mmCIF file of C-alpha atoms in Angstrom:
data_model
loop_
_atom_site.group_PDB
_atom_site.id
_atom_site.type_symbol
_atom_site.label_atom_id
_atom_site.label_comp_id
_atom_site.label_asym_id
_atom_site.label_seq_id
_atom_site.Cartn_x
_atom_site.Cartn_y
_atom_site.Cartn_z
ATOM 1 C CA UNK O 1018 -13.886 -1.198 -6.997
ATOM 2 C CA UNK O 1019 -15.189 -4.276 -5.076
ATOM 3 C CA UNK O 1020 -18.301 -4.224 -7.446
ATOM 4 C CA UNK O 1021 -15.949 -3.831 -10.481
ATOM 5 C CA UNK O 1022 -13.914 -6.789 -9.384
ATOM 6 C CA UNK O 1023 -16.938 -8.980 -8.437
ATOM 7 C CA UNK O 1024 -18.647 -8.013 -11.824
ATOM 8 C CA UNK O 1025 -15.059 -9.028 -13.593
ATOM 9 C CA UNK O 1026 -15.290 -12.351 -11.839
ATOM 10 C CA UNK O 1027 -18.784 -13.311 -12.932
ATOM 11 C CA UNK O 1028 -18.538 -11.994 -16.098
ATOM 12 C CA UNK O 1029 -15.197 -14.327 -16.860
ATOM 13 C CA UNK O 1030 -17.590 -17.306 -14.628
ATOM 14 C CA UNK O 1031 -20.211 -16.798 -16.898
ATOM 15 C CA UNK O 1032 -18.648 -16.425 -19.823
ATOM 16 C CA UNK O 1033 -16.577 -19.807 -19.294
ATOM 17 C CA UNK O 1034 -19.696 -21.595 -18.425
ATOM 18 C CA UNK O 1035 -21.779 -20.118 -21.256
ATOM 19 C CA UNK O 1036 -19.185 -21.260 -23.818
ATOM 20 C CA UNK O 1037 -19.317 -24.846 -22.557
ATOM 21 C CA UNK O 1038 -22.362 -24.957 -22.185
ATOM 22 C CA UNK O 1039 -22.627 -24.009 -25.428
ATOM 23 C CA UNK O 1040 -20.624 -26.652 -26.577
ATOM 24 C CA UNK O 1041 -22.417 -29.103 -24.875
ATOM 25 C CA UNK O 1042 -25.682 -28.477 -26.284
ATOM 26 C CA UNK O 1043 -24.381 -28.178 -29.733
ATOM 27 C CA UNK O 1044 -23.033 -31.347 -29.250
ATOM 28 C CA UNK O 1045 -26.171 -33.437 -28.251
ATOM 29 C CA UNK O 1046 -24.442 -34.642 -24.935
ATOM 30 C CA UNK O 1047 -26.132 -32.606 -22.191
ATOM 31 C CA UNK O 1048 -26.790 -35.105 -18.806
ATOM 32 C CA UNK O 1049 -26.113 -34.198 -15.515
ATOM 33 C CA UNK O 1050 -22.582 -35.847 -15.480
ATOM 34 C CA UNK O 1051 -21.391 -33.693 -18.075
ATOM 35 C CA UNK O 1052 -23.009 -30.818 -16.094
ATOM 36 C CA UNK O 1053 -20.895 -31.526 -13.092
ATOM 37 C CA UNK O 1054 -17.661 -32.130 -15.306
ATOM 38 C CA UNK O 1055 -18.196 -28.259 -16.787
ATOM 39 C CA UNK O 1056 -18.707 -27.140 -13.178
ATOM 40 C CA UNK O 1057 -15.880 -28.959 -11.527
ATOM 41 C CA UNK O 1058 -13.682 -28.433 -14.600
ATOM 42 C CA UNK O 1059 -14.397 -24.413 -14.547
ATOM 43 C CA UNK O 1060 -13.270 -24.748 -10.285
ATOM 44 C CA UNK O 1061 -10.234 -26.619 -10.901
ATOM 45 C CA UNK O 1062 -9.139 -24.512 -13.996
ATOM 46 C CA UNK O 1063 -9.673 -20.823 -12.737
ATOM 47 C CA UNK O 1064 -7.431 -21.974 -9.656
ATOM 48 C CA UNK O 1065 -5.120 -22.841 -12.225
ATOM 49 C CA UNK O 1066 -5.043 -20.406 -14.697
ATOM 50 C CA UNK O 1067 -4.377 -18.582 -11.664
ATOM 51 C CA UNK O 1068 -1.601 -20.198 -10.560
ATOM 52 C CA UNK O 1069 -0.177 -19.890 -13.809
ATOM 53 C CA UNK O 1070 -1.017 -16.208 -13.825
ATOM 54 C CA UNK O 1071 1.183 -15.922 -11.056
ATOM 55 C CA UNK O 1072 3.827 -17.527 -12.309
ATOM 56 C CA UNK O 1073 4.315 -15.826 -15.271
ATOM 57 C CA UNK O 1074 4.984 -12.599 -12.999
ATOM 58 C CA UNK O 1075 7.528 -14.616 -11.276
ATOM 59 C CA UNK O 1076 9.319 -16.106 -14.994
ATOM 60 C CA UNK O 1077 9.031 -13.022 -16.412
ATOM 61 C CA UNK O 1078 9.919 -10.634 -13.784
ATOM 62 C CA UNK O 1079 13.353 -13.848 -13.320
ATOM 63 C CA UNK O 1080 14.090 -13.119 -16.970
ATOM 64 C CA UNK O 1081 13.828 -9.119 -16.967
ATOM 65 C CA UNK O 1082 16.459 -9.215 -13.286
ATOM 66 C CA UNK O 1083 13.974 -8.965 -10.525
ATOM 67 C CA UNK O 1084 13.926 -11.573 -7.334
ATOM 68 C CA UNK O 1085 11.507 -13.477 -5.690
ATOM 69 C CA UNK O 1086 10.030 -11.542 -2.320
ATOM 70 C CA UNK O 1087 6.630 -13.632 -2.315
ATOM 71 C CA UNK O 1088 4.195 -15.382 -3.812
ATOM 72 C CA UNK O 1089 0.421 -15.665 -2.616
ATOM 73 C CA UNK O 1090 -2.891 -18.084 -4.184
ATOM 74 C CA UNK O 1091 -5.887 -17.199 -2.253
ATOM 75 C CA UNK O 1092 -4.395 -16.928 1.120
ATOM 76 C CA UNK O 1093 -1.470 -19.615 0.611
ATOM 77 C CA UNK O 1094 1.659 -17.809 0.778
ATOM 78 C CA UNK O 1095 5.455 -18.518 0.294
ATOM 79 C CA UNK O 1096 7.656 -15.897 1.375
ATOM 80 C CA UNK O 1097 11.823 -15.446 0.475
ATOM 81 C CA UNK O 1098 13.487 -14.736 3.938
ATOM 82 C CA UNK O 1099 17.075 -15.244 4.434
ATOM 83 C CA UNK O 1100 16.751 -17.827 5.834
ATOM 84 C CA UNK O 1101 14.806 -19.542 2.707
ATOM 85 C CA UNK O 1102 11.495 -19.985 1.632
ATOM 86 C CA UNK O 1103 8.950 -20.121 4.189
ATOM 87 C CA UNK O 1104 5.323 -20.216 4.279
ATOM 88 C CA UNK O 1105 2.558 -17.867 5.504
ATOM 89 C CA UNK O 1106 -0.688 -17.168 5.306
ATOM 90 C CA UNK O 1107 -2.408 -13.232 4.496
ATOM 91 C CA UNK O 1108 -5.975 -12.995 3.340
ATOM 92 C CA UNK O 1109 -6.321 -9.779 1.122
ATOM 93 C CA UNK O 1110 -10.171 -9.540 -0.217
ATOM 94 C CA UNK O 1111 -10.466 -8.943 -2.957
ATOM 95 C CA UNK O 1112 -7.193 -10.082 -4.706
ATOM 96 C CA UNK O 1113 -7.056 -13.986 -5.656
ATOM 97 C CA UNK O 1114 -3.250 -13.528 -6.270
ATOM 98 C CA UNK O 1115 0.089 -12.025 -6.142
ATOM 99 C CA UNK O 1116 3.510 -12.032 -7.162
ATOM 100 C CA UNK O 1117 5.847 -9.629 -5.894
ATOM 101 C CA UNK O 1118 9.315 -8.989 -6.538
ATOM 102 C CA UNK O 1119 12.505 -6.955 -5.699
ATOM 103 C CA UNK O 1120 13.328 -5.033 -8.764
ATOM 104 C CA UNK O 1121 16.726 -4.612 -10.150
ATOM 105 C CA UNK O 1122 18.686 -1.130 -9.568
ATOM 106 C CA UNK O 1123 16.343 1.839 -11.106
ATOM 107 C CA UNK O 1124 18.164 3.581 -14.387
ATOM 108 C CA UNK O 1125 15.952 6.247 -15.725
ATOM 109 C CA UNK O 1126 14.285 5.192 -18.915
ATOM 110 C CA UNK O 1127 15.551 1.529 -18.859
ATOM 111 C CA UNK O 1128 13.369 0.542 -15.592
ATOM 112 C CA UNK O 1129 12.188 -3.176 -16.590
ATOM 113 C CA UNK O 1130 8.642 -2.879 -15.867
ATOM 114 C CA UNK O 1131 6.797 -4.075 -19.224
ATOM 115 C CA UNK O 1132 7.582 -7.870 -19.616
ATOM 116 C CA UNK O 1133 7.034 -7.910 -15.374
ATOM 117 C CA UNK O 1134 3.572 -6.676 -15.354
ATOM 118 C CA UNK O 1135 2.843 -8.775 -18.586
ATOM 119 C CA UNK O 1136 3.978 -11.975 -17.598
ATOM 120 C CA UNK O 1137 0.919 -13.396 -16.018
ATOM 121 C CA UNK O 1138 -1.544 -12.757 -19.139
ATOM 122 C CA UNK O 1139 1.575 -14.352 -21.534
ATOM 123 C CA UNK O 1140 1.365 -17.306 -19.500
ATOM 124 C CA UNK O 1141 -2.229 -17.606 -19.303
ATOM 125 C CA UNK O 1142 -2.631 -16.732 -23.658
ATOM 126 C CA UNK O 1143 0.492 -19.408 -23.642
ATOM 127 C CA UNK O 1144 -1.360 -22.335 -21.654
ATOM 128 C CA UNK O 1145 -4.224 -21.902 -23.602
ATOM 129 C CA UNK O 1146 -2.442 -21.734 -27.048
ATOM 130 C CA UNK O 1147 -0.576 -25.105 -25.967
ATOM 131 C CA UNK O 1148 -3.639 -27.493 -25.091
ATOM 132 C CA UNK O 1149 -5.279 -25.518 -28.171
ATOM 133 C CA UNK O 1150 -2.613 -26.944 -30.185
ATOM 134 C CA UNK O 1151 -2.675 -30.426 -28.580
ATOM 135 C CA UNK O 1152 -6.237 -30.241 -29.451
ATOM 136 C CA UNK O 1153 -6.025 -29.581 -33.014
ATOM 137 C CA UNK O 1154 -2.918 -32.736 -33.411
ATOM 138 C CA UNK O 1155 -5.432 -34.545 -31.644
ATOM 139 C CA UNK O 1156 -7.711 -33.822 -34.241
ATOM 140 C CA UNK O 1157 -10.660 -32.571 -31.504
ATOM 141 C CA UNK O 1158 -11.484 -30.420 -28.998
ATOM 142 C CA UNK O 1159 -12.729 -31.702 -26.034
ATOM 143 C CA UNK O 1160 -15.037 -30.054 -23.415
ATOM 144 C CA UNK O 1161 -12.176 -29.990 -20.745
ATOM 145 C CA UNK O 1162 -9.792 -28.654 -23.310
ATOM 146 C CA UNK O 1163 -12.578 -25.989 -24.206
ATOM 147 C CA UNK O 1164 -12.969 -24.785 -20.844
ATOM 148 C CA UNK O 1165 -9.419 -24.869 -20.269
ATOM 149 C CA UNK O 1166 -8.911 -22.648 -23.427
ATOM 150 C CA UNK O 1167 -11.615 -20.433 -22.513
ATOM 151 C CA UNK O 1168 -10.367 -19.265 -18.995
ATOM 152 C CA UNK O 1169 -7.257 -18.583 -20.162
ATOM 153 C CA UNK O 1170 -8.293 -15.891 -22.642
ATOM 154 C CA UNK O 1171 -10.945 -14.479 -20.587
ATOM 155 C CA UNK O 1172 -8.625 -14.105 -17.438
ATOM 156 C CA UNK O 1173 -5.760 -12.677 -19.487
ATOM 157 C CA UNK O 1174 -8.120 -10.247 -21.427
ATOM 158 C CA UNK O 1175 -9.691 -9.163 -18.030
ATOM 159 C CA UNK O 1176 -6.101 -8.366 -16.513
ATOM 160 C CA UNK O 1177 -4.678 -6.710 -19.837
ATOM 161 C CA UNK O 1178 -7.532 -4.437 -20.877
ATOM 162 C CA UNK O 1179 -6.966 -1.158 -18.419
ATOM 163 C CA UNK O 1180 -9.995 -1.080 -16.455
ATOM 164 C CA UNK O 1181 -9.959 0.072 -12.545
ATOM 165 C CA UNK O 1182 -6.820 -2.069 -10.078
ATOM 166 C CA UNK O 1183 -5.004 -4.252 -13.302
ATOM 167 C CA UNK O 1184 -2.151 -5.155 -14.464
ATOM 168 C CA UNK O 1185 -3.333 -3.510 -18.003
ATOM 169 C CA UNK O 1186 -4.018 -0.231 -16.105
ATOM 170 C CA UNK O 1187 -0.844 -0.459 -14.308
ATOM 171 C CA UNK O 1188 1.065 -1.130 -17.406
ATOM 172 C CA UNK O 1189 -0.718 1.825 -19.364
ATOM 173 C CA UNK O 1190 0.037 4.293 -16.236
ATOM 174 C CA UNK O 1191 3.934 3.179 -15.949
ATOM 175 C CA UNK O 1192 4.219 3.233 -20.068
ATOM 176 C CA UNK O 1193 3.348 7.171 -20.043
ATOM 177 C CA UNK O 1194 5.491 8.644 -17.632
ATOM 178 C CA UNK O 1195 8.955 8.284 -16.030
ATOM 179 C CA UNK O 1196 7.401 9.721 -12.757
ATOM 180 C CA UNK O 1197 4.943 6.508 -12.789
ATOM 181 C CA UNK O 1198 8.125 3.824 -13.086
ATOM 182 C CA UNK O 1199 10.011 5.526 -10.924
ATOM 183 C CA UNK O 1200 7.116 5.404 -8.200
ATOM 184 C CA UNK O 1201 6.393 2.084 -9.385
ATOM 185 C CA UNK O 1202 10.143 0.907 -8.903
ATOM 186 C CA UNK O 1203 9.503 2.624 -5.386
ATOM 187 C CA UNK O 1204 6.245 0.600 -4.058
ATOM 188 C CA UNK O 1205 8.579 -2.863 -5.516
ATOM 189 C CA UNK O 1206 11.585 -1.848 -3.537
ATOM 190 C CA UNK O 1207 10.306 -0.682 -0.226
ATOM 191 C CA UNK O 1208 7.820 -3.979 0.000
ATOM 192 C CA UNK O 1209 11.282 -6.189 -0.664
ATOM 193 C CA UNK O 1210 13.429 -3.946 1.774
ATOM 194 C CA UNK O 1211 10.786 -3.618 4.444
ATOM 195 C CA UNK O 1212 10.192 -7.979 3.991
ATOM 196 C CA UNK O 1213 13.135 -8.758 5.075
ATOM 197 C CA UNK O 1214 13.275 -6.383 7.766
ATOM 198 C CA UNK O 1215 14.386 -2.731 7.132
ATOM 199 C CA UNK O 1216 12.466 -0.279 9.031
ATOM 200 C CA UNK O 1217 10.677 2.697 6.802
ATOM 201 C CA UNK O 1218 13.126 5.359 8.698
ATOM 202 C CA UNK O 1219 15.914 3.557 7.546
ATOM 203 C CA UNK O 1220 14.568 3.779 3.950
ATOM 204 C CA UNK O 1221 16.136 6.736 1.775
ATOM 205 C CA UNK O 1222 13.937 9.457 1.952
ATOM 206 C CA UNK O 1223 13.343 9.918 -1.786
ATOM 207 C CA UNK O 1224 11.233 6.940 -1.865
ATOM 208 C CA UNK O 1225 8.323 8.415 -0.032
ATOM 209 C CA UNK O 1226 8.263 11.729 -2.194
ATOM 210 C CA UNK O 1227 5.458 12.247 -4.344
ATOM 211 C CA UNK O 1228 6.502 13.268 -7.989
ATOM 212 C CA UNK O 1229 6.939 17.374 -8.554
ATOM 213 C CA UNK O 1230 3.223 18.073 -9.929
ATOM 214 C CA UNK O 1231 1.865 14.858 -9.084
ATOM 215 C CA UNK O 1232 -1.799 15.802 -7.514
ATOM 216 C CA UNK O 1233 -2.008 12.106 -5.401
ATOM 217 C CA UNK O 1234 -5.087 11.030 -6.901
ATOM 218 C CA UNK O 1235 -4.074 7.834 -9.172
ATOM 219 C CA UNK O 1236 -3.548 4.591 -7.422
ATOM 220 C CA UNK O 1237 0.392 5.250 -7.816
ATOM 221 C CA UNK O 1238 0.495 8.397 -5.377
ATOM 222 C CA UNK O 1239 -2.451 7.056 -3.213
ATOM 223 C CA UNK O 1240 0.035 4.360 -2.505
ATOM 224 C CA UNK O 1241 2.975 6.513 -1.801
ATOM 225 C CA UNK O 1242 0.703 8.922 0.392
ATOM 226 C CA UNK O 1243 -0.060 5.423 2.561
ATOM 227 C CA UNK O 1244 3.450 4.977 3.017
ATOM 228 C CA UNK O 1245 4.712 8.282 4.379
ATOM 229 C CA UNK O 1246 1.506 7.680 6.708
ATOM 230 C CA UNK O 1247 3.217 4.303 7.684
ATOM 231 C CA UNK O 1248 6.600 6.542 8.031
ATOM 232 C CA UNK O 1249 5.004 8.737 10.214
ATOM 233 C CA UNK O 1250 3.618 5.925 12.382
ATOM 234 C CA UNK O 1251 7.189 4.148 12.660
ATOM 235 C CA UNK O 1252 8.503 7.527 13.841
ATOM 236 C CA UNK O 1253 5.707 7.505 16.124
ATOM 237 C CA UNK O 1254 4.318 10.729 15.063
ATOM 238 C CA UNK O 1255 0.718 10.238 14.950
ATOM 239 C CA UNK O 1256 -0.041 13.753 14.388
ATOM 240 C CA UNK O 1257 1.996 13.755 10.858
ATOM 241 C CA UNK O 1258 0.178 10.245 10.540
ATOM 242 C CA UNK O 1259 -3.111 11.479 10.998
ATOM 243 C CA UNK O 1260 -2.534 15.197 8.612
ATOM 244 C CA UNK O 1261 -1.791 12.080 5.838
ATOM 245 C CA UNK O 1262 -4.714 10.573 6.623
ATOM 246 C CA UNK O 1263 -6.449 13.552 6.688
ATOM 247 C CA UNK O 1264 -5.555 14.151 2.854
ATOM 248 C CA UNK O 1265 -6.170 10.762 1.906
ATOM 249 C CA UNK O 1266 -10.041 10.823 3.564
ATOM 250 C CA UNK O 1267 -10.805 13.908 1.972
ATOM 251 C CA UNK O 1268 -10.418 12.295 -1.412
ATOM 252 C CA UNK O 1269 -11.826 8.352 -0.116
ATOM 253 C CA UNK O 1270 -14.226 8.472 -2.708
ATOM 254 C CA UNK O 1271 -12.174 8.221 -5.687
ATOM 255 C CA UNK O 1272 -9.530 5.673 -3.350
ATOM 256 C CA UNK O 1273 -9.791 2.346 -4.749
ATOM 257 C CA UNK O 1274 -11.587 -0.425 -2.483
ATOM 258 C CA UNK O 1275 -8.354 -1.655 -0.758
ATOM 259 C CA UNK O 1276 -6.596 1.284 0.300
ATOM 260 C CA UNK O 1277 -10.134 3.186 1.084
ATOM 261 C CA UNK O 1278 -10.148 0.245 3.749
ATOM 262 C CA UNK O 1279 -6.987 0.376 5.136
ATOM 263 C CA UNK O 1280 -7.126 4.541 5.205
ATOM 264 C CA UNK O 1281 -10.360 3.593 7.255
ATOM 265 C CA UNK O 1282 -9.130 1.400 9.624
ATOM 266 C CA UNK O 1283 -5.687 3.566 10.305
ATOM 267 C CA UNK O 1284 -7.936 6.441 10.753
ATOM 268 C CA UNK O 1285 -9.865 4.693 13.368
ATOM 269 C CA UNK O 1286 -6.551 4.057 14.944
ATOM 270 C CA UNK O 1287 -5.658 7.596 14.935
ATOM 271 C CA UNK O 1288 -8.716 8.740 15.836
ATOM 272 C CA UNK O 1289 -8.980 6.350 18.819
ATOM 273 C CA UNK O 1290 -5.212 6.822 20.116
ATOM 274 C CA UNK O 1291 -5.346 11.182 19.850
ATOM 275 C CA UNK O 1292 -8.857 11.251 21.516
ATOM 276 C CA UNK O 1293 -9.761 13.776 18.624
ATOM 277 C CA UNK O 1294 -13.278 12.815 18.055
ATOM 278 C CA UNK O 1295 -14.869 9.394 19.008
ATOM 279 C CA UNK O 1296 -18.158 9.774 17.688
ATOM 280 C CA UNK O 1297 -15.968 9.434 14.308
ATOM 281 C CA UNK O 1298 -14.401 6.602 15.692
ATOM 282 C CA UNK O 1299 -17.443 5.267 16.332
ATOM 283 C CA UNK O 1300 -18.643 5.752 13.378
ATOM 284 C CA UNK O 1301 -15.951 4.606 11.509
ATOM 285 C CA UNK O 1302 -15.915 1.280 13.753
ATOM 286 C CA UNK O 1303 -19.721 0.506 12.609
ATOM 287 C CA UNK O 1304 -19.225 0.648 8.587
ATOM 288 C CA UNK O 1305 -19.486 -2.941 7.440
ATOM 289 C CA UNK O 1306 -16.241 -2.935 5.267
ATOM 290 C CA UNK O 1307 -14.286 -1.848 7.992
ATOM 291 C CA UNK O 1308 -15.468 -4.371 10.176
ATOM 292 C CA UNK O 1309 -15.106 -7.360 8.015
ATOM 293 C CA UNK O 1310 -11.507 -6.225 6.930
ATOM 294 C CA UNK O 1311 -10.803 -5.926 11.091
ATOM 295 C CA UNK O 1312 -12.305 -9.355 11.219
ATOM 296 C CA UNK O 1313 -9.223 -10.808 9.300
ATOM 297 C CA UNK O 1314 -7.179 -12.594 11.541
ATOM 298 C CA UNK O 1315 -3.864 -9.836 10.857
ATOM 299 C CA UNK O 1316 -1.275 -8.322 13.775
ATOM 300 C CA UNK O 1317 -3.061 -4.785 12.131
ATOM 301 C CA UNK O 1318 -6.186 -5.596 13.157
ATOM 302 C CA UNK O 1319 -6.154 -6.473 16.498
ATOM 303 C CA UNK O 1320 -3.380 -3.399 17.326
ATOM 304 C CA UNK O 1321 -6.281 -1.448 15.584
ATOM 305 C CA UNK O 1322 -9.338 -2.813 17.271
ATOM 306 C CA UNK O 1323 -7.539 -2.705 21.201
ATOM 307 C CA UNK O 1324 -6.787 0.877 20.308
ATOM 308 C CA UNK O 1325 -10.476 1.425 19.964
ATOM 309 C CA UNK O 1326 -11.479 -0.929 22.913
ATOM 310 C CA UNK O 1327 -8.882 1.131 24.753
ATOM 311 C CA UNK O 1328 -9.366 4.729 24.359
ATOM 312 C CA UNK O 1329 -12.884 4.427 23.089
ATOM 313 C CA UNK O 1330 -14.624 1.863 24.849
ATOM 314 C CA UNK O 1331 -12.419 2.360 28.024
ATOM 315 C CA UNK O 1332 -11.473 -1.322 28.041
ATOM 316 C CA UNK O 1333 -8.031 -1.965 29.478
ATOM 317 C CA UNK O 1334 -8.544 -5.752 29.644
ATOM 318 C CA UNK O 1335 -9.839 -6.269 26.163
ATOM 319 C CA UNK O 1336 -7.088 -4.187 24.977
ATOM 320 C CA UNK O 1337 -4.443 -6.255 26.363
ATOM 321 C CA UNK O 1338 -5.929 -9.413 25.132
ATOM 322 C CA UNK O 1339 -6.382 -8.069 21.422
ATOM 323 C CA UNK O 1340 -2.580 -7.070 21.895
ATOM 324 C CA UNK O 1341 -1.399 -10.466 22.639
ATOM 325 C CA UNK O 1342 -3.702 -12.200 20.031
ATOM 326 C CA UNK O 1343 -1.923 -9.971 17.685
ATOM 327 C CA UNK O 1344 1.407 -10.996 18.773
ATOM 328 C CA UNK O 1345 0.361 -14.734 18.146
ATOM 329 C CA UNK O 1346 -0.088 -13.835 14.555
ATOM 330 C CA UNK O 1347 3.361 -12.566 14.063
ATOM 331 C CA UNK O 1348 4.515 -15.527 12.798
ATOM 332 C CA UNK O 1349 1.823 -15.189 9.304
ATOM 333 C CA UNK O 1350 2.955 -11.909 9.078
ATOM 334 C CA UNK O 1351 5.296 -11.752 5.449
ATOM 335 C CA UNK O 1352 6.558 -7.895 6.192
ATOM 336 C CA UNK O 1353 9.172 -8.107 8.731
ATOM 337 C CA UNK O 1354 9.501 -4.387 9.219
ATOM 338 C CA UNK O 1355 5.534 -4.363 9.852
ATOM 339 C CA UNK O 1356 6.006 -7.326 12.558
ATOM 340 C CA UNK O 1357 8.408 -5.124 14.217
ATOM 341 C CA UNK O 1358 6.413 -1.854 13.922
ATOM 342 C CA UNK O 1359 3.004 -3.344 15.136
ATOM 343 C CA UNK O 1360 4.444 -4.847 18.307
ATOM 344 C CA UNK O 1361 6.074 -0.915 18.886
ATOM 345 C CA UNK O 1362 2.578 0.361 18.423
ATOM 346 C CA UNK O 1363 0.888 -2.488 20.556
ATOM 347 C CA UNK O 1364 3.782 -1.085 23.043
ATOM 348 C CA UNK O 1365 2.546 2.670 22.945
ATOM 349 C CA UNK O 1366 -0.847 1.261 23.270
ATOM 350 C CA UNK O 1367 -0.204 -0.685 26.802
ATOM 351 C CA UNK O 1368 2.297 1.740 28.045
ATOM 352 C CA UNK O 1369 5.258 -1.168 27.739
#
């Protein structure tokens, strides 16, 4: 998955700055400050068209009933909270963006997913079709309108086309079954319950189930599976945490990047705070992805990393201070319910 999404980004980088190039030889006006204006242009314009991306999740997903729960550029984040917008900050490789929402009450066959998961390619195709337009009143198409126009299409086609973690794929998985929107509807609510601050045992149970016949292995069910495993840890029950986890590593190979991570880094948590096996801990500790996720300055991360330093390394001390560097993160944290749960955990962990 991380190659698939790196390969999407150069491919929609190169094809951008093929185009104007392109258009820049074509039109006899290659120099180096015309060089520079592609380059800067093709910076400024991706963050845009990215922007806009997002925001057409948020319009669309306004017009179709849903509410605002957050919205994240790179690792700038705004967050609805009760007491009003607020910012934070999350890093999530691999994702430049997000827009999520609380979805409106969930009425089989009428679940407004469509225009939701749509909205950001609209609004790129949309922005591109306007300074098109502008262009052709104007009579000409400049270089910065080209590159403008270009971006747009290639961002939208790369999210709408179904290929691996999309809003395309997304879309096609939700259009075929009821089971899919209704476990769609399910990941949407629990994220905007559990933001503004209702634990996962207070959740109705239903939401965790996986769908009669469903066999967990599409990005749908490997999300709900991660959930009853976050269930299971709010109960405490690292045992029913770890036979999860257990189901999901079996299968990490077809996981996709970001929850293969995370599976990783919970198992190392489990593995470290059941003494089951620490050479697996160990080795789990040492794989590069892991460590650069635990690098990420998240309350997760450094609950996860003192458990290891604790039970592993036999580090009391370290422990502790991992603990209360995670507790001076809580305020970046945008999940309420997961602010509260990680200082729980970080309790079990020092014996508080």
């Amino acid at each position: 998955m991380k190659k698939f999404l790196s390969t999407l980004v150069m491919v929609v980088i190169g094809a951008v700055f093929g185009g104007a190039l392109s258009l820049l030889i074509l039109s006899g006006d290659v120099n180096i400050t015309s060089i520079i204006t592609s380059l800067i242009c093709l910076i400024v314009f991706y963050i845009v068209h990215i922007i806009l991306h997002e925001a057409g999740h948020l319009i669309f997903g306004k017009l179709t009933g849903y509410s605002l729960v957050s919205f994240r550029v790179f690792s700038w984040m705004v967050v609805s909270t009760k007491n009003g917008l607020e910012r934070k900050k999350l890093h999530v490789p691999g994702t430049l963006g997000q827009c999520l929402m609380a979805p409106p009450p969930y009425v089989a066959g009428k679940f407004p997913f469509k225009l939701y998961l749509c909205g950001g390619v609209i609004m790129n195709f949309l922005a591109s079709a306007v300074v098109g337009l502008i262009a052709w009143i104007a009579g000409e198409l400049p270089l910065v309108a080209s590159i403008f126009i270009l971006l747009g299409l290639l961002i939208g086609l790369t999210n709408i086309i179904p290929a691996g973690f999309n809003d395309g794929m997304t879309l096609k998985m939700a259009w075929k079954k009821e089971s899919k929107q209704w476990q769609l509807f399910s990941q949407f609510y629990i994220n905007a319950q559990t933001s503004n601050g209702v634990t996962y045992q207070e959740l109705p149970e239903e939401l965790f189930a996986l769908p009669p016949g469903d066999d967990g292995k599409d990005y749908f069910s490997q999300w709900t599976l991660c959930i009853q495993q976050a269930l299971a840890m709010d109960r405490l029950d690292f045992e029913e945490a770890k036979r999860i986890n257990d189901m999901l590593w079996e299968r990490k190979e077809k996981l996709i990047s970001l929850f293969r991570v995370e599976i990783a880094k919970e198992r190392l948590f489990l593995l470290a705070v059941l003494e089951v096996d620490k050479e697996e801990a160990r080795s789990i500790f040492a794989l590069k992805e892991v460590k650069r996720f635990l690098a990420i300055k998240q309350m997760s991360n450094k609950r996860i990393a003192a458990a290891y330093e604790l039970f592993v390394n036999g580090d009391r001390d370290k422990a502790v201070a991992l603990c209360e560097e995670g507790v001076g993160l809580e305020a970046n944290n945008p999940n309420a319910a997961d602010v509260v749960l990680e200082r729980k955990m970080m309790g079990v962990l020092l014996g508080d």
